[in-house]
Coordinates of C-alpha atoms in Angstrom, one line a residue:
M1 CA 0.5 -0.1 -0.3
N2 CA 1.2 3.7 -0.8
H3 CA 3.1 5.0 2.1
S4 CA 0.8 8.3 2.4
V5 CA -2.6 6.1 2.5
L6 CA -0.8 4.2 5.3
M7 CA 0.3 7.3 7.1
A8 CA -3.2 8.9 6.8
I9 CA -4.6 5.5 8.2
V10 CA -2.4 5.7 11.1
I11 CA -2.9 9.1 12.1
L12 CA -6.4 9.6 11.3
S13 CA -7.9 6.3 12.5
P14 CA -8.3 7.5 15.9
L15 CA -9.3 10.5 15.2
V16 CA -12.9 8.7 13.2
G17 CA -13.3 6.7 16.2
F18 CA -13.4 9.8 18.3
L19 CA -15.5 11.9 15.7
I20 CA -18.0 8.6 15.6
N21 CA -17.8 8.4 19.6
G22 CA -17.8 11.8 20.4
F23 CA -21.2 12.9 18.1
R24 CA -23.0 9.7 19.2
Y25 CA -21.8 9.5 22.8
K26 CA -25.5 9.6 24.1
K27 CA -26.8 7.0 21.7
H28 CA -24.2 4.7 22.0
S29 CA -23.3 1.6 24.6
A30 CA -20.1 1.3 26.8
N31 CA -19.6 -1.7 24.8
V32 CA -20.2 -0.2 21.4
A33 CA -18.5 3.1 21.8
G34 CA -15.6 0.8 23.1
V35 CA -15.9 -2.0 20.5
I36 CA -15.3 1.4 17.6
A37 CA -12.6 2.4 19.7
T38 CA -10.4 -0.3 20.1
L39 CA -11.0 -0.9 16.6
A40 CA -9.8 2.1 15.7
V41 CA -6.3 2.4 17.4
A42 CA -6.1 -1.2 16.3
I43 CA -6.2 -0.6 12.8
S44 CA -3.8 2.2 13.5
F45 CA -1.5 -0.6 14.9
V46 CA -1.9 -2.5 12.3
C47 CA -1.4 -0.1 8.9
S48 CA 1.7 0.9 11.6
I49 CA 3.5 -2.4 11.5
L50 CA 2.8 -2.2 7.6
L51 CA 4.9 0.9 7.5
V52 CA 7.6 -0.4 9.9
V53 CA 8.3 -3.9 7.8
D54 CA 8.9 -1.4 4.7
L55 CA 11.5 0.4 7.0
V56 CA 12.8 -3.0 8.2
Q57 CA 13.8 -3.8 4.1
M58 CA 14.8 -0.4 3.3
S59 CA 18.8 0.1 3.7
A60 CA 20.1 1.2 7.4
E61 CA 21.5 4.7 6.2
S62 CA 18.1 5.6 4.1
R63 CA 15.1 4.7 6.3
R64 CA 13.1 7.3 6.5
I65 CA 9.5 7.3 5.1
A66 CA 8.4 11.3 4.7
V67 CA 5.1 12.3 3.8
S68 CA 4.4 15.5 3.1
F69 CA 0.5 16.4 3.1
F70 CA 0.2 20.2 2.2
E71 CA 1.7 23.9 3.1
W72 CA 0.5 24.3 6.4
M73 CA 2.4 27.9 6.7
A74 CA 4.3 30.0 4.5
V75 CA 5.4 33.6 5.8
D76 CA 8.1 34.8 3.5
K77 CA 10.7 32.2 4.4
F78 CA 9.0 30.3 7.3
K79 CA 7.6 27.4 5.5
I80 CA 5.7 24.8 7.5
N81 CA 4.6 21.7 6.2
A82 CA 2.4 19.3 7.1
G83 CA 4.6 16.9 6.7
F84 CA 5.1 13.4 8.9
V85 CA 8.2 10.7 9.2
V86 CA 8.8 7.3 10.5
D87 CA 12.1 7.1 11.1
Q88 CA 13.7 4.4 13.9
I89 CA 13.1 6.3 16.9
S90 CA 9.4 7.3 15.2
A91 CA 8.8 3.8 14.1
I92 CA 9.4 2.6 18.3
M93 CA 7.1 5.0 19.1
I94 CA 4.2 4.4 16.9
L95 CA 4.2 0.4 17.8
V96 CA 4.3 1.6 21.6
I97 CA 1.2 4.0 21.0
T98 CA -0.8 1.9 18.7
G99 CA 0.1 -1.4 20.6
V100 CA 0.3 -0.8 23.9
G101 CA -3.1 1.7 23.3
T102 CA -5.1 -1.5 21.5
L103 CA -4.8 -3.3 24.9
I104 CA -5.7 -0.2 27.1
H105 CA -8.6 0.6 25.0
M106 CA -9.8 -3.2 25.2
F107 CA -9.1 -3.2 28.7
S108 CA -11.3 -0.3 29.2
I109 CA -14.2 -2.0 28.0
G110 CA -14.6 -3.9 31.1
Y111 CA -13.6 -1.5 33.3
M112 CA -15.8 1.3 32.1
H113 CA -18.8 -1.0 31.2
H114 CA -21.1 0.3 34.0
D115 CA -20.2 3.8 33.8
K116 CA -22.5 6.2 32.2
G117 CA -20.1 8.2 30.2
A118 CA -18.1 5.5 28.5
A119 CA -18.7 6.3 24.8
K120 CA -17.1 9.8 26.1
Y121 CA -14.6 8.5 27.4
F122 CA -13.8 6.6 24.8
S123 CA -13.7 9.4 22.3
Y124 CA -11.1 11.0 24.8
L125 CA -8.8 8.0 24.2
N126 CA -9.1 7.9 21.1
L127 CA -8.4 11.9 20.7
F128 CA -5.7 11.6 22.8
I129 CA -3.5 8.7 20.7
F130 CA -4.6 10.7 17.6
N131 CA -2.7 13.8 18.9
M132 CA 0.0 11.5 20.3
L133 CA 0.8 10.6 17.2
L134 CA 0.7 13.9 15.5
L135 CA 3.7 14.4 18.4
V136 CA 5.5 11.2 17.5
L137 CA 5.5 11.7 13.6
G138 CA 5.7 15.5 13.1
D139 CA 8.8 16.5 11.0
S140 CA 9.0 19.8 12.8
L141 CA 9.2 20.7 16.2
L142 CA 6.0 23.0 15.3
V143 CA 4.0 19.9 13.9
M144 CA 5.2 18.2 17.1
F145 CA 4.0 21.1 19.5
V146 CA 0.2 21.0 18.1
G147 CA 0.3 16.8 19.8
W148 CA 2.5 18.3 22.4
E149 CA -0.9 21.0 23.2
G150 CA -3.2 17.8 22.0
V151 CA -2.1 15.3 24.4
G152 CA -2.3 18.2 27.2
L153 CA -5.6 18.6 26.6
C154 CA -6.6 15.3 26.2
S155 CA -4.7 14.8 29.5
Y156 CA -6.7 17.4 31.4
L157 CA -10.0 15.5 29.8
L158 CA -8.9 12.4 31.0
I159 CA -7.9 13.3 34.3
G160 CA -10.7 15.5 35.4
F161 CA -13.7 13.0 34.0
W162 CA -15.3 12.2 36.8
F163 CA -15.6 16.3 37.1
T164 CA -18.4 16.1 40.0
D165 CA -15.7 15.2 42.6
K166 CA -14.5 18.6 43.0
E167 CA -11.0 16.9 43.8
K168 CA -10.5 14.9 40.4
A169 CA -11.5 18.3 38.8
A170 CA -8.6 20.0 40.8
A171 CA -6.2 17.2 39.2
G172 CA -7.1 17.9 36.6
M173 CA -6.5 21.3 36.6
K174 CA -3.0 21.1 38.3
A175 CA -2.2 18.7 35.4
F176 CA -3.7 21.4 32.5
I177 CA -1.7 24.6 34.6
T178 CA 1.5 23.2 35.3
N179 CA 2.1 21.4 31.7
R180 CA 1.1 25.3 30.6
I181 CA 4.1 26.2 32.4
G182 CA 6.6 24.0 30.3
D183 CA 4.9 24.6 27.1
A184 CA 5.7 28.3 27.6
A185 CA 9.4 27.5 28.2
F186 CA 9.0 24.9 24.8
L187 CA 7.5 27.5 22.6
L188 CA 10.7 30.2 24.4
G189 CA 13.3 27.3 23.1
M190 CA 11.5 27.0 19.1
F191 CA 11.9 30.5 18.9
V192 CA 15.6 30.6 20.1
L193 CA 16.0 27.5 18.1
F194 CA 14.3 29.2 14.6
M195 CA 16.3 32.1 15.4
T196 CA 19.6 30.5 15.0
F197 CA 19.2 28.3 12.8
G198 CA 15.7 29.7 10.6
T199 CA 14.1 26.3 10.5
L200 CA 12.4 24.4 12.8
N201 CA 12.4 20.8 10.8
F202 CA 13.9 18.3 12.7
A203 CA 16.6 16.7 9.8
D204 CA 17.7 20.3 9.3
L205 CA 18.1 21.5 12.7
N206 CA 19.6 18.0 13.0
A207 CA 22.0 18.5 10.1
L208 CA 22.8 22.1 11.2
A209 CA 24.0 21.1 14.5
P210 CA 27.5 22.9 15.5
T211 CA 30.4 20.4 14.9
T212 CA 31.9 21.6 18.7
V213 CA 30.8 22.1 21.7
E214 CA 28.9 25.2 23.1
A215 CA 30.4 26.1 26.5
S216 CA 28.9 29.1 26.9
W217 CA 26.0 28.9 29.5
M218 CA 24.4 31.4 27.4
G219 CA 25.0 30.3 24.0
A220 CA 21.7 30.1 21.5
L221 CA 22.5 26.5 21.6
T222 CA 22.3 25.8 25.2
L223 CA 19.7 27.9 25.8
G224 CA 17.3 26.8 23.0
T225 CA 17.7 23.0 24.6
M226 CA 17.9 24.3 27.8
F227 CA 13.9 26.2 27.3
L228 CA 13.0 22.4 25.5
F229 CA 13.8 20.8 28.3
I230 CA 12.3 22.6 31.1
G231 CA 9.2 21.8 28.4
A232 CA 10.1 18.2 28.5
T233 CA 10.1 18.8 32.7
G234 CA 6.7 19.6 32.4
K235 CA 5.1 17.1 30.1
S236 CA 7.0 14.2 31.2
A237 CA 7.0 14.8 35.6
Q238 CA 10.5 16.0 36.2
I239 CA 11.7 18.8 38.9
P240 CA 10.4 20.7 39.8
L241 CA 7.1 19.8 37.3
Y242 CA 5.9 16.6 38.7
V243 CA 3.8 17.4 41.0
W244 CA 1.0 16.8 38.6
L245 CA 1.5 13.3 37.9
P246 CA 0.6 11.4 41.3
D247 CA -2.3 13.7 41.2
A248 CA -3.2 12.7 38.1
M249 CA -4.3 9.2 39.4
A250 CA -7.4 10.6 40.2
G251 CA -8.8 9.8 36.2
P252 CA -10.1 6.2 35.5
T253 CA -6.8 3.9 36.0
P254 CA -7.0 2.8 32.4
V255 CA -5.9 6.4 31.7
S256 CA -3.3 5.9 34.1
A257 CA -1.6 3.1 32.1
L258 CA -2.1 5.1 28.5
I259 CA -1.1 8.9 29.5
H260 CA 0.8 7.9 32.4
A261 CA 3.3 4.6 31.6
A262 CA 3.2 4.1 27.5
T263 CA 2.7 7.5 26.1
M264 CA 2.1 11.4 27.2
V265 CA 5.1 11.2 29.7
T266 CA 7.6 9.9 27.3
A267 CA 7.2 12.5 25.1
G268 CA 10.0 14.8 26.5
V269 CA 12.2 12.2 26.5
Y270 CA 11.3 11.4 23.1
M271 CA 12.0 15.1 21.8
I272 CA 15.3 14.8 23.6
V273 CA 16.1 11.9 21.6
R274 CA 14.8 13.0 18.2
L275 CA 17.3 16.2 18.9
N276 CA 20.1 14.7 20.0
P277 CA 22.6 16.2 17.6
L278 CA 21.5 19.5 19.5
F279 CA 21.8 18.2 22.5
I280 CA 24.9 16.2 22.3
M281 CA 26.4 19.7 21.3
A282 CA 25.4 21.9 24.7
P283 CA 27.3 20.3 27.5
N284 CA 25.6 22.4 30.2
T285 CA 22.1 21.3 29.4
M286 CA 23.1 17.7 29.2
M287 CA 24.8 18.2 32.5
V288 CA 21.9 19.5 34.1
I289 CA 19.4 17.3 32.1
A290 CA 21.6 14.4 33.7
I291 CA 21.4 16.0 37.6
I292 CA 17.8 16.8 37.1
G293 CA 16.8 13.0 36.3
A294 CA 19.4 11.1 38.9
A295 CA 17.9 13.3 41.1
T296 CA 14.0 13.1 40.4
A297 CA 14.9 9.1 40.3
V298 CA 15.9 9.2 43.9
L299 CA 13.0 11.7 44.9
A300 CA 10.2 10.3 43.7
A301 CA 11.5 6.3 44.9
T302 CA 11.8 7.8 48.3
I303 CA 8.2 9.3 47.7
G304 CA 6.8 6.0 46.9
M305 CA 8.1 4.0 49.7
T306 CA 5.6 5.9 52.3
Q307 CA 2.5 5.9 49.9
W308 CA -0.9 3.6 50.5
D309 CA -2.8 4.6 47.5
I310 CA -1.9 1.6 45.1
K311 CA -2.1 3.9 42.1
K312 CA 0.1 6.5 44.2
V313 CA 2.9 3.9 44.3
L314 CA 3.1 3.5 40.7
A315 CA 2.2 7.4 40.2
Y316 CA 5.8 8.0 41.9
S317 CA 7.5 4.9 40.4
T318 CA 6.3 6.7 36.9
V319 CA 8.4 9.6 38.0
S320 CA 11.2 7.4 38.9
Q321 CA 11.5 5.4 35.9
L322 CA 11.0 8.6 34.0
G323 CA 14.0 10.2 35.6
Y324 CA 16.8 7.0 34.9
M325 CA 15.4 7.8 31.0
F326 CA 16.3 11.3 31.3
L327 CA 19.4 10.3 33.2
A328 CA 20.4 8.4 30.4
C329 CA 19.6 11.3 27.9
G330 CA 22.3 13.5 29.8
V331 CA 25.3 10.9 30.1
G332 CA 24.1 11.3 26.1
A333 CA 23.1 7.3 26.0
F334 CA 19.9 7.7 23.8
G335 CA 19.3 4.7 23.0
A336 CA 19.3 3.7 26.2
A337 CA 17.1 6.3 26.9
M338 CA 14.4 4.5 24.3
F339 CA 15.1 1.4 25.2
H340 CA 14.6 2.1 29.0
L341 CA 11.2 3.9 27.2
M342 CA 9.8 1.1 25.6
T343 CA 10.2 -1.2 28.8
H344 CA 8.9 0.7 30.4
A345 CA 5.9 1.1 28.7
F346 CA 5.1 -3.0 28.8
F347 CA 5.4 -3.5 32.7
K348 CA 4.3 0.0 34.2
A349 CA 1.1 0.1 31.5
L350 CA 0.4 -4.2 33.0
M351 CA 1.4 -2.9 36.5
F352 CA -1.5 0.1 36.0
L353 CA -4.0 -2.7 34.6
G354 CA -3.1 -4.7 37.3
S355 CA -4.0 -2.2 39.7
G356 CA -6.9 -1.4 38.0
S357 CA -7.9 -5.4 37.8
V358 CA -7.5 -4.9 41.8
I359 CA -9.8 -1.8 42.4
H360 CA -11.9 -3.9 40.3
A361 CA -12.6 -6.2 42.4
M362 CA -12.6 -4.4 45.9
H363 CA -15.3 -2.2 44.8
E364 CA -13.2 0.7 44.1
E365 CA -11.0 0.2 47.0
Q366 CA -7.1 1.3 47.0
D367 CA -5.7 1.5 50.0
I368 CA -3.6 -1.4 50.1
R369 CA -3.7 -1.5 53.8
K370 CA -7.4 -3.3 53.4
M371 CA -6.0 -5.8 50.7
G372 CA -3.8 -8.5 51.2
G373 CA -3.9 -12.3 50.2
L374 CA -5.5 -11.4 46.7
K375 CA -3.4 -13.9 44.7
K376 CA -6.4 -16.9 45.8
Y377 CA -8.6 -14.7 44.5
L378 CA -7.1 -12.9 41.6
P379 CA -4.7 -15.5 40.3
I380 CA -4.2 -14.3 36.6
T381 CA -3.8 -10.7 38.3
H382 CA -1.3 -11.9 40.4
I383 CA 0.8 -13.8 38.0
T384 CA 0.9 -11.3 35.2
F385 CA 1.5 -8.4 38.4
L386 CA 4.2 -10.6 39.7
L387 CA 6.0 -10.6 36.4
G388 CA 5.6 -6.8 36.0
W389 CA 7.4 -6.4 39.4
L390 CA 10.2 -8.8 38.9
A391 CA 10.6 -6.3 35.2
I392 CA 10.4 -3.1 36.9
I393 CA 13.0 -4.3 39.8
G394 CA 15.5 -5.1 37.2
M395 CA 16.1 -8.9 37.3
P396 CA 17.3 -11.0 35.0
P397 CA 16.3 -11.8 32.3
F398 CA 13.1 -9.5 32.6
A399 CA 12.9 -6.7 30.5
G400 CA 13.5 -4.1 33.0
F401 CA 16.9 -5.5 34.0
F402 CA 18.7 -5.1 30.2
S403 CA 17.4 -1.4 29.9
K404 CA 18.1 -0.5 33.7
D405 CA 21.2 -1.7 33.6
E406 CA 22.4 0.0 30.0
I407 CA 21.6 3.5 31.8
L408 CA 23.5 2.7 34.4
A409 CA 26.7 0.9 32.7
Y410 CA 26.6 4.7 31.1
A411 CA 26.0 6.8 33.5
F412 CA 29.5 5.2 35.4
F413 CA 31.6 4.8 31.8
S414 CA 30.0 7.7 30.2
P415 CA 32.7 10.9 29.8
M416 CA 29.1 12.7 30.5
G417 CA 28.7 10.8 33.1
S418 CA 30.6 9.7 36.9
P419 CA 30.3 7.4 39.4
I420 CA 28.1 9.7 41.6
L421 CA 25.0 9.8 38.9
W422 CA 25.7 5.4 38.4
A423 CA 25.2 5.9 42.4
A424 CA 21.9 7.5 42.6
G425 CA 21.0 5.4 39.8
A426 CA 22.0 2.0 42.1
L427 CA 20.3 3.8 45.0
G428 CA 17.0 4.5 43.0
A429 CA 17.1 0.6 41.5
T430 CA 17.3 -0.2 45.0
L431 CA 14.6 1.9 47.0
T432 CA 12.1 0.8 43.7
A433 CA 13.0 -3.0 44.3
F434 CA 12.1 -2.2 47.8
Y435 CA 8.5 0.0 47.5
M436 CA 7.3 -2.1 44.8
T437 CA 8.2 -5.6 46.5
R438 CA 5.9 -3.5 49.3
L439 CA 3.4 -3.0 46.9
M440 CA 3.0 -6.8 46.5
A441 CA 3.6 -8.1 49.3
L442 CA 0.7 -5.6 51.0
T443 CA -1.5 -6.1 48.1
F444 CA -0.8 -9.8 46.9
W445 CA 0.8 -11.8 49.9
G446 CA 0.6 -12.6 53.7
K447 CA -2.8 -12.3 55.8
S448 CA -5.9 -11.1 54.3
R449 CA -7.4 -7.8 55.3
V450 CA -9.9 -7.3 53.2
P451 CA -13.2 -6.1 54.5
S452 CA -15.9 -8.7 55.7
D453 CA -18.2 -6.8 52.7
V454 CA -16.0 -6.9 50.2
H455 CA -16.0 -10.3 47.9
P456 CA -13.1 -10.0 45.2
H457 CA -13.3 -11.9 42.2
E458 CA -11.1 -12.2 39.1
S459 CA -11.7 -9.9 36.4
P460 CA -13.0 -10.8 33.1
A461 CA -11.1 -11.9 30.0
L462 CA -11.3 -8.9 28.4
M463 CA -9.5 -7.0 31.2
T464 CA -7.3 -9.9 31.5
I465 CA -6.2 -11.2 28.0
P466 CA -4.1 -7.4 28.2
L467 CA -2.7 -8.3 31.4
I468 CA -1.1 -11.3 29.8
V469 CA 0.1 -9.9 26.7
L470 CA 1.5 -7.2 28.6
A471 CA 3.1 -9.7 30.9
V472 CA 5.0 -11.5 28.2
L473 CA 6.1 -8.0 26.4
S474 CA 7.7 -7.3 30.1
V475 CA 9.8 -10.7 30.1
I476 CA 10.4 -10.8 26.9
G477 CA 10.6 -7.3 25.7
G478 CA 14.4 -6.6 26.5
W479 CA 15.7 -9.5 24.8
I480 CA 16.7 -7.2 21.8
G481 CA 19.0 -5.1 23.5
I482 CA 21.1 -7.7 25.0
P483 CA 24.5 -6.2 25.9
H484 CA 27.7 -7.4 24.4
V485 CA 29.1 -8.6 27.8
I486 CA 25.9 -10.8 28.1
G487 CA 25.3 -11.8 23.8
E488 CA 29.0 -13.2 23.8
H489 CA 28.3 -15.5 26.5
L490 CA 25.5 -16.9 25.3
G491 CA 26.4 -17.5 21.5
H492 CA 27.4 -14.0 20.3
L493 CA 23.4 -13.1 20.4
P494 CA 23.7 -9.5 18.2
N495 CA 22.2 -6.6 20.4
V496 CA 19.5 -5.4 17.6
W497 CA 18.6 -2.4 19.6
E498 CA 21.9 -0.9 19.4
H499 CA 22.1 -2.0 15.8
W500 CA 18.6 -0.6 14.7
L501 CA 19.1 2.7 16.4
S502 CA 22.9 3.8 15.5
P503 CA 22.4 5.9 12.4
V504 CA 19.9 8.4 14.3
I505 CA 21.9 8.4 17.4
T506 CA 24.8 10.4 18.0
K507 CA 27.7 8.5 19.3
I508 CA 29.2 10.0 22.8
P509 CA 32.5 11.4 21.7
D510 CA 35.7 9.8 23.7
L511 CA 33.4 7.1 24.9
G512 CA 35.7 3.9 24.0
H513 CA 34.7 0.7 25.0
F514 CA 33.4 -0.7 28.2
D515 CA 36.0 -2.5 30.8
V516 CA 34.2 -5.6 30.6
T517 CA 34.9 -6.6 34.7
T518 CA 33.8 -3.2 35.7
E519 CA 30.6 -3.7 33.6
W520 CA 30.1 -7.3 34.9
V521 CA 30.7 -6.0 38.6
L522 CA 28.7 -2.5 38.2
M523 CA 26.0 -5.5 36.8
G524 CA 25.9 -8.0 39.7
T525 CA 25.7 -5.0 42.2
S526 CA 22.4 -3.3 40.8
V527 CA 21.1 -6.6 40.7
S528 CA 22.4 -8.0 43.8
L529 CA 21.3 -4.5 46.0
A530 CA 17.7 -5.2 44.2
L531 CA 17.4 -8.2 45.4
I532 CA 18.6 -7.4 48.6
S533 CA 16.2 -4.9 49.1
S534 CA 13.8 -7.0 47.6
I535 CA 14.3 -9.2 50.7
V536 CA 14.3 -6.9 53.3
A537 CA 10.7 -5.4 51.8
Y538 CA 9.1 -9.3 52.0
Q539 CA 10.4 -9.4 55.8
F540 CA 9.4 -6.3 56.5
Y541 CA 5.8 -6.7 55.0
V542 CA 5.1 -10.6 55.2
K543 CA 7.1 -11.6 57.9
S544 CA 7.1 -8.8 60.1
P545 CA 4.9 -6.9 59.6
E546 CA 5.3 -4.7 62.7
T547 CA 8.7 -3.9 61.9
P548 CA 8.1 -1.2 59.6
K549 CA 5.8 0.6 62.1
K550 CA 8.6 0.6 65.0
I551 CA 10.9 1.8 62.1
A552 CA 8.9 4.7 60.7
E553 CA 8.1 5.5 64.5
S554 CA 11.6 5.6 65.6
I555 CA 12.0 8.6 62.9
K556 CA 8.8 10.1 63.1
P557 CA 10.4 13.5 61.7
V558 CA 11.6 12.0 58.6
Y559 CA 9.0 9.8 58.0
N560 CA 6.8 12.5 58.0
L561 CA 8.8 14.6 55.2
V562 CA 8.7 11.7 53.0
Y563 CA 4.9 11.0 53.6
N564 CA 3.9 14.7 53.0
K565 CA 6.4 14.6 49.6
Y566 CA 8.5 17.0 51.3
F567 CA 5.9 19.3 51.5
V568 CA 6.5 20.6 48.2
D569 CA 2.8 21.0 47.3
E570 CA 2.7 23.4 50.2
A571 CA 5.8 25.1 49.5
Y572 CA 4.3 26.0 46.0
F573 CA 1.1 27.2 47.4
G574 CA 3.1 29.3 50.3
G575 CA 5.8 30.8 47.9
I576 CA 4.5 31.0 44.1
I577 CA 0.3 30.3 44.5
N578 CA -1.3 32.3 46.7
P579 CA 1.3 35.2 46.9
L580 CA 0.2 35.2 43.0
I581 CA -3.3 34.8 44.0
N582 CA -2.8 37.8 46.6
L583 CA -0.8 40.2 43.8
S584 CA -3.7 39.4 41.3
K585 CA -6.5 40.1 43.5
N586 CA -4.1 43.9 44.6
T587 CA -3.8 44.9 41.0
W588 CA -7.7 44.0 40.4
Y589 CA -8.5 45.8 43.1
Y590 CA -6.0 48.7 43.2
V591 CA -5.0 48.7 39.3
D592 CA -8.8 48.0 38.0
V593 CA -11.3 48.9 40.3
N594 CA -9.7 52.0 41.3
F595 CA -7.9 53.2 39.1
I596 CA -9.4 52.1 35.3
D597 CA -12.9 51.9 36.3
K598 CA -12.8 55.2 37.8
C599 CA -10.6 56.6 34.9
T600 CA -13.8 55.3 32.5
Y601 CA -16.5 56.4 34.8
W602 CA -14.6 60.3 34.7
A603 CA -14.8 59.7 31.0
G604 CA -17.7 58.9 31.0
D605 CA -19.0 61.7 33.1
L606 CA -16.7 64.1 31.3
V607 CA -18.5 63.1 27.6
R608 CA -21.9 63.1 29.1
G609 CA -21.5 66.7 30.9
M610 CA -20.2 68.2 27.6
G611 CA -23.2 66.4 25.7
S612 CA -25.7 67.8 28.4
L613 CA -23.9 71.6 27.9
A614 CA -24.4 70.5 24.1
R615 CA -27.8 69.3 24.6
S616 CA -29.1 72.7 26.9
L617 CA -27.6 75.1 23.8
Q618 CA -30.1 73.5 21.2
T619 CA -33.8 74.8 22.8
G620 CA -35.4 75.4 19.5
N621 CA -36.4 78.8 21.0
M622 CA -35.5 81.5 18.5
Q623 CA -35.6 84.5 20.6
Q624 CA -32.5 82.8 22.5
Y625 CA -31.0 82.0 19.4
A626 CA -31.0 85.6 18.5
M627 CA -29.5 86.2 21.7
Y628 CA -26.3 84.4 21.1
I629 CA -25.8 85.5 17.7
G630 CA -25.9 89.3 19.1
I631 CA -23.4 88.1 21.7
G632 CA -20.9 86.6 19.2
V633 CA -21.3 90.0 17.3
V634 CA -20.6 92.1 19.8
V635 CA -17.5 90.0 21.4
V636 CA -16.0 89.8 17.6
L637 CA -16.7 93.5 17.0
S638 CA -14.9 94.3 21.0
Y639 CA -11.7 92.1 19.5
V640 CA -11.9 94.1 16.4
I641 CA -12.0 97.2 17.8
M642 CA -9.7 96.6 20.6
G643 CA -7.1 95.2 18.4

């Protein structure tokens, strides 16, 4: 099939689903709407596969399918086409978005079966997929920005889907406003890059990338990439704009799986990888990215250790795992960042959907303190969740092991990395193993704490089939990126992932070869730390549940600090939001009401007074007019005589 036709179907099929359900949402049942929405994304997935198959058959140097549908903007020399590109990077993204998206839509049919607004929900999901495809397929920053804003709108609609609940509506607004802050920086980044290079097209920008690094903090390239990264911290929930994502769990659970595991939150990582030739020539920006990524990974992991809401634990886990991706980008390991992006989409979507299955079984209960022993009631959910747990804590040979350890290896060996960054990454991995084991133990293992009026049950096939598929991907998804040090001992297995991305990923200067012994030591250390941390968590929450309570009590000030998320939200409200609100109120009262309004009232009164004076002169009395004429004649004659 023609590439233009395939590209159009990939992009527009979800939009058609949105229009069908959106305009007829009052007439479609949940099942009908769900089938329409799922088929729309499934068709997009099939066409994505066909495009990628054609891409694979091309030579490595020319793997690029570009389609331009029409000229979008033309202002003097500034020209932007509605152009879209499938290459090694965007191919990965469209397969993840449409493939995982199809499974999430399918799961949603069972999850949202009894919701009265299900048809509207499915239309929003389809619109989200459409905008995400625009974001990753666009051939320029401006086309990307359309999708970038589109997914921001859809996240607002989906997070606040149950908007009659004020807390859920506030969560949607919080996500929307926080992302707008990042988006303002994204726009500034686009302006700087356009003023510097005269284009916003990705291929042109990468081709025009300097051949020498920019050392200045105020250089155009550093400023442009730094602004883009600030935009990424909003979309991908990094310090300081990460605060929206945990609250975004207010939406239906499949929304969390789609937006906050497989698609939207990875947009910032994708954008940096897409422009990797520019970023790698701005070492100051790269250093900031690496530090922010490492700090976010550790900070979010510590908060995850103290949360009781099953979705909040997974939310902070997502923030932490995104930190790993940015750490990889910051040390120049763009391929490793994309690798972890893909494997994370598998196991985190699995765990979010698994949490949805648990919540469904527990009649909407999300507090893990009221669970326990659920493995005997939810065998499929338990087994699949178990596989996701093994993947996220980095146990070999599960998917998360390969992508996580590749990031840690680059953090140690890359000239842009350091042992400190590796240590931060290893600490984050250790904490991840602890709080994810805690989640498993409190939810599925140990004694049951389920209330007597709740009767857990396994979810229907529509919900368990996506769990099984994602569980398989969480096991084997990392096998296409087996590192050389392991591949050589398994019959010289090639690193397919590295080979696939190498033509579009800028190589790290002066990287050299990894020291084999050191690499084995680092790998063994990270796995051992995760294993020990998991065993400790199991002992705490299954064998000796009183121990963590005693420890928390002994370090109560520290525990309360972490449990309350370091009071970051409170600091934002006290130091930024409330002062801005008060400033706005004072500005309104003193400037708008007491100055501008009074000025307009004064001007109005002046005009009205002058009108009244003029009106008093127009009486229709001829004698009065004659008197005015006489006075005028006297005045003029007096002026002439006196002059």
